[in-house]
Amino acid sequence: MENSQLVEKIGVYLNSELVEKIGVVSVCFILSYLLIKHIWSSVKMEKEPTRVLVTGAAGQIGYALVPMIARGLMLGPEQPVILHLLDIEPAAEALNGVKMELIDAAFPLLKDVIATTDVVEACEGVNIAIMLGGFPRKEGMERKEVMSKNISIYKAQATALELNAADNCKVLVVANPANTNALILKEFAPSIPENNITCLTMLDHNRAIAQIADKLNVHVSDVKNVIIWGNHSSTLYPDVNHATVTSTDGKKLVRELVANDHWVNKELVSRVQQRGAAIIKARKLSSALSAASAACDHVCTWVLGTKKGTWVSMGVYSDGSYGIQPGLIYSFPVTCKNGEWSIVQGLKIDEFSREKMDATEKELIEEKQVAYSCLNSSA
Ligand SMILES: NC(=O)c1ccc[n+]([C@@H]2O[C@H](COP(=O)([O-])OP(=O)(O)OC[C@H]3O[C@@H](n4cnc5c(N)ncnc54)[C@H](O)[C@@H]3O)[C@@H](O)[C@H]2O)c1
Ligand SMILES: O=C(O)C[C@H](O)C(=O)O
């Protein structure tokens, strides 16, 4: 054999061996990748379901909210859930109807539904509690009368949560008066960390964003960092002094873009404060779709976090930030990370804002006094 032929043969042999080796390595690599992918997806499949309590689940907000939770809109598309639905005896049949519909919807993430009128059974092992149930204000009723009825409801439910919920259960109170109901719940569930008891002002936050987006003809997702201060009532204060709009031209302050202080200080404030009443006038029922969506946003943001550089509004336990009486449940701007919220610090507060923030604080202090006088008279 000539030298050149020998070299050629060796070359072919080496190449085929190399090709074979590369082939084996590639197959091993692909198989390992598929195996890891399979193991990873089965680990993900095995996520423990989160137990979510919804009180007043046979009511209108409940009817809009439970499918959102079951669809993964609140806790993400990979988190299975078990729904605990609570309502009172007269609504038991309707509650069972809601359960039937949830079953019929065949939601992949929904692992079980417990529908009950027993508050202890409802609270058993829950990780998240969304409190919609309460006594609605009826024509001719004094605010104090409504409050006294809700106080006894929230006292009983706080005790049931305290004794039966999972450790570190997160609570969102929606039922009105939301801030004061949350305060009562906190009082009677002392072992639930105070930072775990919140109330809904995300609806007001979303309403303010929607009004600004409409005024500036931009999309709601471009409007960031509005603040709702205070009580979920007609004294709440929507503050746009730090709010921005992002566009192709960059980030600009809402106040500068609107360039109309009357609109910002008067019209916007009054529209957001009165929006709940406007919905009631139009629907002859209070807001439900938007309230359910906001409740979903609140829990979702709390659990999964805020985006960098942005905040939302939540009714949370006051630590005295911005001079607000410690211990009140007051709406602040908050950021969320790892399932914890923190009040945004260091924002500049002008004289106009200070006055509005104090007025809504004053109303909450008065509500607290009324609540305590109801508690003392029922003791
Ligand atoms: N914070 C907010 O942004 C906001 C927005 C909208 C509505 N709300 C409030 O949310 C609450 C619910 O609104 P809705 O439209 O669903 O009312 P709804 O009357 O349709 O439903 C309330 C449900 O609570 C039930 N309920 C009453 N007492 C209960 C108890 N002790 N335990 C369990 N369930 C009980 C009722 O049977 C009813 O099914 C109301 O208080 C409303 O004012 C708050
Ligand atoms: O139920 C109400 O009184 C109104 C509700 O809180 C809302 O803001 O839509």
GROMACS .gro file of C-alpha atoms and ligand atoms in nm:
model
  432
    1MET     CA    1   0.000   0.000   0.000
    2GLU     CA    2   0.128   0.337  -0.093
    3ASN     CA    3   0.189   0.592   0.177
    4SER     CA    4  -0.078   0.825   0.042
    5GLN     CA    5  -0.341   0.542   0.048
    6LEU     CA    6  -0.242   0.456   0.403
    7VAL     CA    7  -0.280   0.815   0.514
    8GLU     CA    8  -0.623   0.831   0.344
    9LYS     CA    9  -0.742   0.511   0.515
   10ILE     CA   10  -0.625   0.631   0.855
   11GLY     CA   11  -0.802   0.963   0.788
   12VAL     CA   12  -1.130   0.786   0.703
   13TYR     CA   13  -1.098   0.563   1.007
   14LEU     CA   14  -1.027   0.856   1.239
   15ASN     CA   15  -1.308   1.061   1.091
   16SER     CA   16  -1.563   0.782   1.127
   17GLU     CA   17  -1.451   0.723   1.485
   18LEU     CA   18  -1.473   1.094   1.555
   19VAL     CA   19  -1.814   1.114   1.393
   20GLU     CA   20  -1.925   0.814   1.594
   21LYS     CA   21  -1.794   0.970   1.915
   22ILE     CA   22  -1.962   1.300   1.841
   23GLY     CA   23  -2.281   1.106   1.764
   24VAL     CA   24  -2.268   0.919   2.096
   25VAL     CA   25  -2.194   1.238   2.289
   26SER     CA   26  -2.484   1.417   2.116
   27VAL     CA   27  -2.728   1.132   2.186
   28CYS     CA   28  -2.616   1.126   2.552
   29PHE     CA   29  -2.659   1.502   2.570
   30ILE     CA   30  -3.009   1.492   2.418
   31LEU     CA   31  -3.113   1.202   2.644
   32SER     CA   32  -2.985   1.383   2.956
   33TYR     CA   33  -3.164   1.699   2.847
   34LEU     CA   34  -3.492   1.508   2.798
   35LEU     CA   35  -3.449   1.330   3.131
   36ILE     CA   36  -3.382   1.654   3.319
   37LYS     CA   37  -3.675   1.818   3.141
   38HIS     CA   38  -3.901   1.527   3.235
   39ILE     CA   39  -3.785   1.529   3.600
   40TRP     CA   40  -3.825   1.909   3.616
   41SER     CA   41  -4.175   1.901   3.470
   42SER     CA   42  -4.283   1.624   3.708
   43VAL     CA   43  -4.137   1.824   4.002
   44LYS     CA   44  -4.340   2.123   3.880
   45MET     CA   45  -4.653   1.908   3.842
   46GLU     CA   46  -4.620   1.804   4.203
   47LYS     CA   47  -4.657   2.160   4.343
   48GLU     CA   48  -4.875   2.150   4.654
   49PRO     CA   49  -5.212   2.316   4.594
   50THR     CA   50  -5.266   2.650   4.767
   51ARG     CA   51  -5.586   2.661   4.972
   52VAL     CA   52  -5.777   2.982   4.905
   53LEU     CA   53  -6.072   3.080   5.122
   54VAL     CA   54  -6.338   3.307   4.973
   55THR     CA   55  -6.604   3.420   5.221
   56GLY     CA   56  -6.934   3.552   5.086
   57ALA     CA   57  -6.861   3.331   4.784
   58ALA     CA   58  -7.226   3.310   4.678
   59GLY     CA   59  -7.236   3.688   4.632
   60GLN     CA   60  -7.164   3.892   4.323
   61ILE     CA   61  -6.790   3.950   4.370
   62GLY     CA   62  -6.750   3.585   4.467
   63TYR     CA   63  -6.917   3.473   4.145
   64ALA     CA   64  -6.672   3.682   3.938
   65LEU     CA   65  -6.365   3.604   4.150
   66VAL     CA   66  -6.366   3.226   4.193
   67PRO     CA   67  -6.322   3.143   3.821
   68MET     CA   68  -6.032   3.390   3.806
   69ILE     CA   69  -5.860   3.208   4.093
   70ALA     CA   70  -5.936   2.864   3.947
   71ARG     CA   71  -5.794   2.973   3.609
   72GLY     CA   72  -5.459   3.071   3.765
   73LEU     CA   73  -5.502   3.446   3.724
   74MET     CA   74  -5.431   3.508   4.092
   75LEU     CA   75  -5.147   3.270   4.174
   76GLY     CA   76  -5.002   3.197   3.833
   77PRO     CA   77  -5.057   2.933   3.564
   78GLU     CA   78  -4.861   2.661   3.743
   79GLN     CA   79  -5.008   2.684   4.090
   80PRO     CA   80  -5.287   2.434   4.167
   81VAL     CA   81  -5.555   2.558   4.404
   82ILE     CA   82  -5.819   2.422   4.638
   83LEU     CA   83  -6.107   2.662   4.685
   84HIS     CA   84  -6.277   2.692   5.024
   85LEU     CA   85  -6.609   2.871   4.975
   86LEU     CA   86  -6.799   3.008   5.274
   87ASP     CA   87  -7.140   3.169   5.290
   88ILE     CA   88  -7.426   3.180   5.536
   89GLU     CA   89  -7.712   2.930   5.566
   90PRO     CA   90  -7.970   3.127   5.357
   91ALA     CA   91  -7.719   3.129   5.069
   92ALA     CA   92  -7.623   2.761   5.101
   93GLU     CA   93  -7.810   2.649   4.789
   94ALA     CA   94  -7.667   2.929   4.577
   95LEU     CA   95  -7.322   2.846   4.714
   96ASN     CA   96  -7.365   2.486   4.608
   97GLY     CA   97  -7.463   2.613   4.262
   98VAL     CA   98  -7.133   2.804   4.242
   99LYS     CA   99  -6.950   2.484   4.336
  100MET     CA  100  -7.138   2.293   4.063
  101GLU     CA  101  -7.037   2.551   3.804
  102LEU     CA  102  -6.674   2.540   3.914
  103ILE     CA  103  -6.679   2.164   3.866
  104ASP     CA  104  -6.846   2.197   3.526
  105ALA     CA  105  -6.581   2.443   3.410
  106ALA     CA  106  -6.318   2.163   3.449
  107PHE     CA  107  -6.036   2.401   3.540
  108PRO     CA  108  -5.705   2.209   3.520
  109LEU     CA  109  -5.557   2.391   3.821
  110LEU     CA  110  -5.859   2.341   4.046
  111LYS     CA  111  -5.795   2.035   4.264
  112ASP     CA  112  -6.097   2.054   4.495
  113VAL     CA  113  -6.382   2.277   4.607
  114ILE     CA  114  -6.509   2.285   4.964
  115ALA     CA  115  -6.839   2.475   4.988
  116THR     CA  116  -6.966   2.518   5.341
  117THR     CA  117  -7.158   2.734   5.583
  118ASP     CA  118  -6.933   2.624   5.869
  119VAL     CA  119  -6.669   2.890   5.930
  120VAL     CA  120  -6.431   2.649   6.105
  121GLU     CA  121  -6.442   2.397   5.819
  122ALA     CA  122  -6.397   2.683   5.571
  123CYS     CA  123  -6.083   2.814   5.743
  124GLU     CA  124  -5.913   2.475   5.786
  125GLY     CA  125  -5.556   2.495   5.652
  126VAL     CA  126  -5.612   2.798   5.426
  127ASN     CA  127  -5.307   2.979   5.295
  128ILE     CA  128  -5.493   3.281   5.156
  129ALA     CA  129  -5.823   3.425   5.280
  130ILE     CA  130  -6.027   3.668   5.073
  131MET     CA  131  -6.302   3.817   5.284
  132LEU     CA  132  -6.600   3.927   5.076
  133GLY     CA  133  -6.872   3.827   5.320
  134GLY     CA  134  -7.035   4.088   5.532
  135PHE     CA  135  -7.349   4.273   5.618
  136PRO     CA  136  -7.441   4.525   5.348
  137ARG     CA  137  -7.569   4.870   5.433
  138LYS     CA  138  -7.945   4.885   5.377
  139GLU     CA  139  -8.162   5.187   5.319
  140GLY     CA  140  -8.210   5.390   5.633
  141MET     CA  141  -7.936   5.213   5.827
  142GLU     CA  142  -7.691   5.412   6.037
  143ARG     CA  143  -7.321   5.358   5.959
  144LYS     CA  144  -7.278   5.252   6.324
  145GLU     CA  145  -7.545   4.983   6.288
  146VAL     CA  146  -7.373   4.835   5.980
  147MET     CA  147  -7.041   4.850   6.155
  148SER     CA  148  -7.167   4.673   6.463
  149LYS     CA  149  -7.304   4.385   6.249
  150ASN     CA  150  -6.979   4.354   6.058
  151ILE     CA  151  -6.772   4.369   6.372
  152SER     CA  152  -6.936   4.061   6.514
  153ILE     CA  153  -6.890   3.880   6.179
  154TYR     CA  154  -6.521   3.979   6.158
  155LYS     CA  155  -6.458   3.894   6.521
  156ALA     CA  156  -6.591   3.537   6.469
  157GLN     CA  157  -6.410   3.489   6.140
  158ALA     CA  158  -6.083   3.620   6.287
  159THR     CA  159  -6.104   3.361   6.563
  160ALA     CA  160  -6.176   3.083   6.312
  161LEU     CA  161  -5.880   3.191   6.097
  162GLU     CA  162  -5.653   3.226   6.398
  163LEU     CA  163  -5.729   2.871   6.513
  164ASN     CA  164  -5.756   2.690   6.180
  165ALA     CA  165  -5.571   2.866   5.898
  166ALA     CA  166  -5.224   2.758   5.783
  167ASP     CA  167  -4.924   2.936   5.933
  168ASN     CA  168  -4.848   3.261   5.759
  169CYS     CA  169  -5.197   3.283   5.604
  170LYS     CA  170  -5.236   3.601   5.398
  171VAL     CA  171  -5.565   3.787   5.440
  172LEU     CA  172  -5.732   4.035   5.205
  173VAL     CA  173  -6.046   4.208   5.336
  174VAL     CA  174  -6.275   4.339   5.063
  175ALA     CA  175  -6.609   4.370   5.246
  176ASN     CA  176  -6.691   4.722   5.356
  177PRO     CA  177  -6.593   4.904   5.566
  178ALA     CA  178  -6.284   4.723   5.438
  179ASN     CA  179  -6.011   4.901   5.640
  180THR     CA  180  -6.199   4.879   5.969
  181ASN     CA  181  -6.311   4.519   5.911
  182ALA     CA  182  -5.943   4.436   5.854
  183LEU     CA  183  -5.853   4.618   6.175
  184ILE     CA  184  -6.106   4.411   6.373
  185LEU     CA  185  -5.980   4.094   6.210
  186LYS     CA  186  -5.627   4.186   6.316
  187GLU     CA  187  -5.742   4.251   6.674
  188PHE     CA  188  -5.905   3.910   6.706
  189ALA     CA  189  -5.641   3.706   6.525
  190PRO     CA  190  -5.332   3.817   6.718
  191SER     CA  191  -5.124   3.519   6.610
  192ILE     CA  192  -5.158   3.609   6.241
  193PRO     CA  193  -4.869   3.849   6.171
  194GLU     CA  194  -5.005   4.204   6.137
  195ASN     CA  195  -4.835   4.240   5.798
  196ASN     CA  196  -5.048   3.950   5.671
  197ILE     CA  197  -5.375   4.140   5.715
  198THR     CA  198  -5.455   4.381   5.434
  199CYS     CA  199  -5.755   4.544   5.271
  200LEU     CA  200  -5.845   4.624   4.913
  201THR     CA  201  -5.770   4.966   4.766
  202MET     CA  202  -5.634   4.822   4.441
  203LEU     CA  203  -5.974   4.888   4.285
  204ASP     CA  204  -5.933   5.260   4.357
  205HIS     CA  205  -5.574   5.238   4.230
  206ASN     CA  206  -5.691   5.081   3.903
  207ARG     CA  207  -5.973   5.336   3.875
  208ALA     CA  208  -5.724   5.623   3.905
  209ILE     CA  209  -5.500   5.467   3.639
  210ALA     CA  210  -5.799   5.422   3.407
  211GLN     CA  211  -5.907   5.786   3.447
  212ILE     CA  212  -5.554   5.913   3.374
  213ALA     CA  213  -5.513   5.682   3.072
  214ASP     CA  214  -5.843   5.808   2.934
  215LYS     CA  215  -5.752   6.174   2.994
  216LEU     CA  216  -5.410   6.139   2.825
  217ASN     CA  217  -5.525   5.899   2.556
  218VAL     CA  218  -5.264   5.640   2.652
  219HIS     CA  219  -5.293   5.275   2.749
  220VAL     CA  220  -5.350   5.186   3.114
  221SER     CA  221  -5.033   4.975   3.118
  222ASP     CA  222  -4.825   5.286   3.044
  223VAL     CA  223  -4.948   5.465   3.358
  224LYS     CA  224  -4.741   5.381   3.666
  225ASN     CA  225  -4.708   5.473   4.032
  226VAL     CA  226  -5.032   5.645   4.123
  227ILE     CA  227  -5.105   5.624   4.495
  228ILE     CA  228  -5.425   5.574   4.686
  229TRP     CA  229  -5.385   5.703   5.041
  230GLY     CA  230  -5.616   5.614   5.328
  231ASN     CA  231  -5.961   5.467   5.360
  232HIS     CA  232  -6.158   5.278   5.092
  233SER     CA  233  -6.434   5.538   5.114
  234SER     CA  234  -6.523   5.873   4.969
  235THR     CA  235  -6.234   6.033   5.163
  236LEU     CA  236  -5.963   5.830   4.986
  237TYR     CA  237  -5.697   6.041   4.817
  238PRO     CA  238  -5.566   5.952   4.470
  239ASP     CA  239  -5.224   6.116   4.448
  240VAL     CA  240  -5.064   6.151   4.105
  241ASN     CA  241  -4.763   6.360   4.208
  242HIS     CA  242  -4.525   6.067   4.149
  243ALA     CA  243  -4.721   5.900   3.868
  244THR     CA  244  -4.563   5.864   3.526
  245VAL     CA  245  -4.655   5.774   3.170
  246THR     CA  246  -4.407   5.581   2.960
  247SER     CA  247  -4.412   5.633   2.585
  248THR     CA  248  -4.168   5.621   2.295
  249ASP     CA  249  -4.053   5.967   2.411
  250GLY     CA  250  -3.953   5.824   2.752
  251LYS     CA  251  -4.105   5.865   3.096
  252LYS     CA  252  -4.300   6.179   3.185
  253LEU     CA  253  -4.485   6.296   3.494
  254VAL     CA  254  -4.863   6.269   3.475
  255ARG     CA  255  -4.910   6.610   3.635
  256GLU     CA  256  -4.695   6.774   3.365
  257LEU     CA  257  -4.866   6.585   3.083
  258VAL     CA  258  -5.215   6.674   3.207
  259ALA     CA  259  -5.105   7.034   3.268
  260ASN     CA  260  -5.431   7.111   3.443
  261ASP     CA  261  -5.413   7.128   3.822
  262HIS     CA  262  -5.788   7.166   3.851
  263TRP     CA  263  -5.840   6.832   3.676
  264VAL     CA  264  -5.574   6.658   3.887
  265ASN     CA  265  -5.669   6.806   4.226
  266LYS     CA  266  -6.045   6.824   4.191
  267GLU     CA  267  -6.196   6.624   3.904
  268LEU     CA  268  -5.976   6.317   3.927
  269VAL     CA  269  -5.998   6.306   4.307
  270SER     CA  270  -6.375   6.331   4.304
  271ARG     CA  271  -6.418   6.081   4.017
  272VAL     CA  272  -6.214   5.815   4.195
  273GLN     CA  273  -6.379   5.885   4.530
  274GLN     CA  274  -6.726   5.864   4.375
  275ARG     CA  275  -6.669   5.583   4.126
  276GLY     CA  276  -6.820   5.315   4.350
  277ALA     CA  277  -7.137   5.522   4.389
  278ALA     CA  278  -7.149   5.585   4.012
  279ILE     CA  279  -7.135   5.209   3.947
  280ILE     CA  280  -7.414   5.149   4.198
  281LYS     CA  281  -7.625   5.417   4.026
  282ALA     CA  282  -7.569   5.259   3.685
  283ARG     CA  283  -7.600   4.891   3.778
  284LYS     CA  284  -7.825   4.919   4.080
  285LEU     CA  285  -7.562   4.691   4.230
  286SER     CA  286  -7.212   4.763   4.355
  287SER     CA  287  -6.904   4.690   4.146
  288ALA     CA  288  -6.828   4.320   4.116
  289LEU     CA  289  -6.628   4.246   3.799
  290SER     CA  290  -6.377   4.524   3.866
  291ALA     CA  291  -6.368   4.448   4.239
  292ALA     CA  292  -6.296   4.080   4.171
  293SER     CA  293  -6.027   4.172   3.920
  294ALA     CA  294  -5.867   4.413   4.168
  295ALA     CA  295  -5.875   4.148   4.444
  296CYS     CA  296  -5.694   3.918   4.202
  297ASP     CA  297  -5.437   4.191   4.124
  298HIS     CA  298  -5.384   4.257   4.497
  299VAL     CA  299  -5.307   3.896   4.589
  300CYS     CA  300  -5.112   3.832   4.267
  301THR     CA  301  -4.886   4.134   4.329
  302TRP     CA  302  -4.844   4.048   4.696
  303VAL     CA  303  -4.742   3.688   4.622
  304LEU     CA  304  -4.554   3.728   4.293
  305GLY     CA  305  -4.408   4.078   4.346
  306THR     CA  306  -4.407   4.424   4.190
  307LYS     CA  307  -4.206   4.505   3.879
  308LYS     CA  308  -3.881   4.698   3.927
  309GLY     CA  309  -3.940   5.069   3.983
  310THR     CA  310  -4.316   5.034   4.028
  311TRP     CA  311  -4.554   5.019   4.319
  312VAL     CA  312  -4.921   4.954   4.389
  313SER     CA  313  -5.163   5.066   4.660
  314MET     CA  314  -5.271   4.836   4.941
  315GLY     CA  315  -5.450   4.890   5.269
  316VAL     CA  316  -5.185   4.777   5.518
  317TYR     CA  317  -5.094   4.805   5.882
  318SER     CA  318  -4.949   5.152   5.948
  319ASP     CA  319  -4.606   5.158   6.110
  320GLY     CA  320  -4.624   5.538   6.139
  321SER     CA  321  -4.481   5.602   5.790
  322TYR     CA  322  -4.574   5.945   5.650
  323GLY     CA  323  -4.699   6.042   5.999
  324ILE     CA  324  -5.004   5.813   5.980
  325GLN     CA  325  -5.124   5.683   6.318
  326PRO     CA  326  -4.954   5.347   6.383
  327GLY     CA  327  -5.191   5.051   6.394
  328LEU     CA  328  -5.450   5.183   6.147
  329ILE     CA  329  -5.512   4.985   5.829
  330TYR     CA  330  -5.438   5.265   5.583
  331SER     CA  331  -5.373   5.254   5.208
  332PHE     CA  332  -5.008   5.323   5.120
  333PRO     CA  333  -4.788   5.283   4.813
  334VAL     CA  334  -4.615   4.946   4.851
  335THR     CA  335  -4.365   4.730   4.669
  336CYS     CA  336  -4.380   4.351   4.708
  337LYS     CA  337  -4.104   4.093   4.702
  338ASN     CA  338  -4.092   3.729   4.818
  339GLY     CA  339  -4.450   3.748   4.943
  340GLU     CA  340  -4.389   4.054   5.165
  341TRP     CA  341  -4.499   4.412   5.110
  342SER     CA  342  -4.306   4.723   5.217
  343ILE     CA  343  -4.426   5.080   5.224
  344VAL     CA  344  -4.243   5.299   4.971
  345GLN     CA  345  -4.044   5.548   5.175
  346GLY     CA  346  -3.917   5.900   5.118
  347LEU     CA  347  -4.181   6.033   4.877
  348LYS     CA  348  -4.219   6.409   4.887
  349ILE     CA  349  -4.560   6.512   5.021
  350ASP     CA  350  -4.685   6.861   4.936
  351GLU     CA  351  -4.926   7.063   5.146
  352PHE     CA  352  -5.231   6.969   4.936
  353SER     CA  353  -5.155   6.597   4.968
  354ARG     CA  354  -5.085   6.629   5.341
  355GLU     CA  355  -5.428   6.777   5.401
  356LYS     CA  356  -5.602   6.500   5.203
  357MET     CA  357  -5.397   6.225   5.369
  358ASP     CA  358  -5.483   6.364   5.713
  359ALA     CA  359  -5.855   6.392   5.632
  360THR     CA  360  -5.883   6.026   5.533
  361GLU     CA  361  -5.671   5.927   5.837
  362LYS     CA  362  -5.914   6.122   6.057
  363GLU     CA  363  -6.207   5.926   5.915
  364LEU     CA  364  -6.028   5.597   5.988
  365ILE     CA  365  -5.957   5.705   6.347
  366GLU     CA  366  -6.327   5.787   6.389
  367GLU     CA  367  -6.428   5.449   6.239
  368LYS     CA  368  -6.191   5.277   6.478
  369GLN     CA  369  -6.352   5.459   6.772
  370VAL     CA  370  -6.702   5.358   6.656
  371ALA     CA  371  -6.583   4.999   6.610
  372TYR     CA  372  -6.439   4.988   6.961
  373SER     CA  373  -6.750   5.141   7.113
  374CYS     CA  374  -6.955   4.868   6.938
  375LEU     CA  375  -6.718   4.604   7.071
  376ASN     CA  376  -6.737   4.743   7.425
  377SER     CA  377  -7.115   4.763   7.420
  378SER     CA  378  -7.145   4.404   7.292
  379ALA     CA  379  -6.892   4.273   7.550
  380LIG     N1  380  -6.295   4.724   4.894
  380LIG     C1  381  -6.350   4.736   4.773
  380LIG     O1  382  -6.285   4.789   4.681
  380LIG     C2  383  -6.489   4.688   4.745
  380LIG     C3  384  -6.541   4.699   4.617
  380LIG     C4  385  -6.668   4.649   4.591
  380LIG     C5  386  -6.743   4.593   4.693
  380LIG     N2  387  -6.690   4.587   4.818
  380LIG     C6  388  -6.762   4.522   4.927
  380LIG     O2  389  -6.746   4.380   4.914
  380LIG     C7  390  -6.852   4.314   4.981
  380LIG     C8  391  -6.910   4.205   4.892
  380LIG     O3  392  -6.975   4.262   4.782
  380LIG     P1  393  -7.075   4.178   4.693
  380LIG     O4  394  -7.119   4.269   4.587
  380LIG     O5  395  -7.018   4.047   4.657
  380LIG     O6  396  -7.194   4.158   4.797
  380LIG     P2  397  -7.309   4.050   4.793
  380LIG     O7  398  -7.413   4.100   4.885
  380LIG     O8  399  -7.345   4.013   4.655
  380LIG     O9  400  -7.238   3.923   4.859
  380LIG     C9  401  -7.203   3.918   4.992
  380LIG    C10  402  -7.212   3.774   5.033
  380LIG    O10  403  -7.167   3.765   5.170
  380LIG    C11  404  -7.249   3.670   5.232
  380LIG     N3  405  -7.237   3.686   5.377
  380LIG    C12  406  -7.305   3.769   5.461
  380LIG     N4  407  -7.266   3.749   5.587
  380LIG    C13  408  -7.173   3.651   5.584
  380LIG    C14  409  -7.097   3.585   5.682
  380LIG     N5  410  -7.112   3.614   5.811
  380LIG     N6  411  -7.012   3.490   5.643
  380LIG    C15  412  -6.998   3.456   5.514
  380LIG     N7  413  -7.068   3.514   5.416
  380LIG    C16  414  -7.153   3.611   5.450
  380LIG    C17  415  -7.388   3.697   5.177
  380LIG    O11  416  -7.475   3.588   5.199
  380LIG    C18  417  -7.355   3.718   5.031
  380LIG    O12  418  -7.358   3.598   4.959
  380LIG    C19  419  -6.950   4.423   5.019
  380LIG    O13  420  -6.927   4.456   5.154
  380LIG    C20  421  -6.912   4.540   4.930
  380LIG    O14  422  -6.949   4.663   4.986
  380LIG    C21  423  -6.566   4.634   4.845
  381LIG     O1  424  -6.992   4.858   4.791
  381LIG     C1  425  -6.978   4.981   4.782
  381LIG     O2  426  -7.031   5.062   4.861
  381LIG     C2  427  -6.893   5.039   4.672
  381LIG     C3  428  -6.763   4.966   4.658
  381LIG     O3  429  -6.685   4.972   4.773
  381LIG     C4  430  -6.686   5.023   4.540
  381LIG     O4  431  -6.589   5.095   4.560
  381LIG     O5  432  -6.727   4.997   4.425
   0.00000   0.00000   0.00000
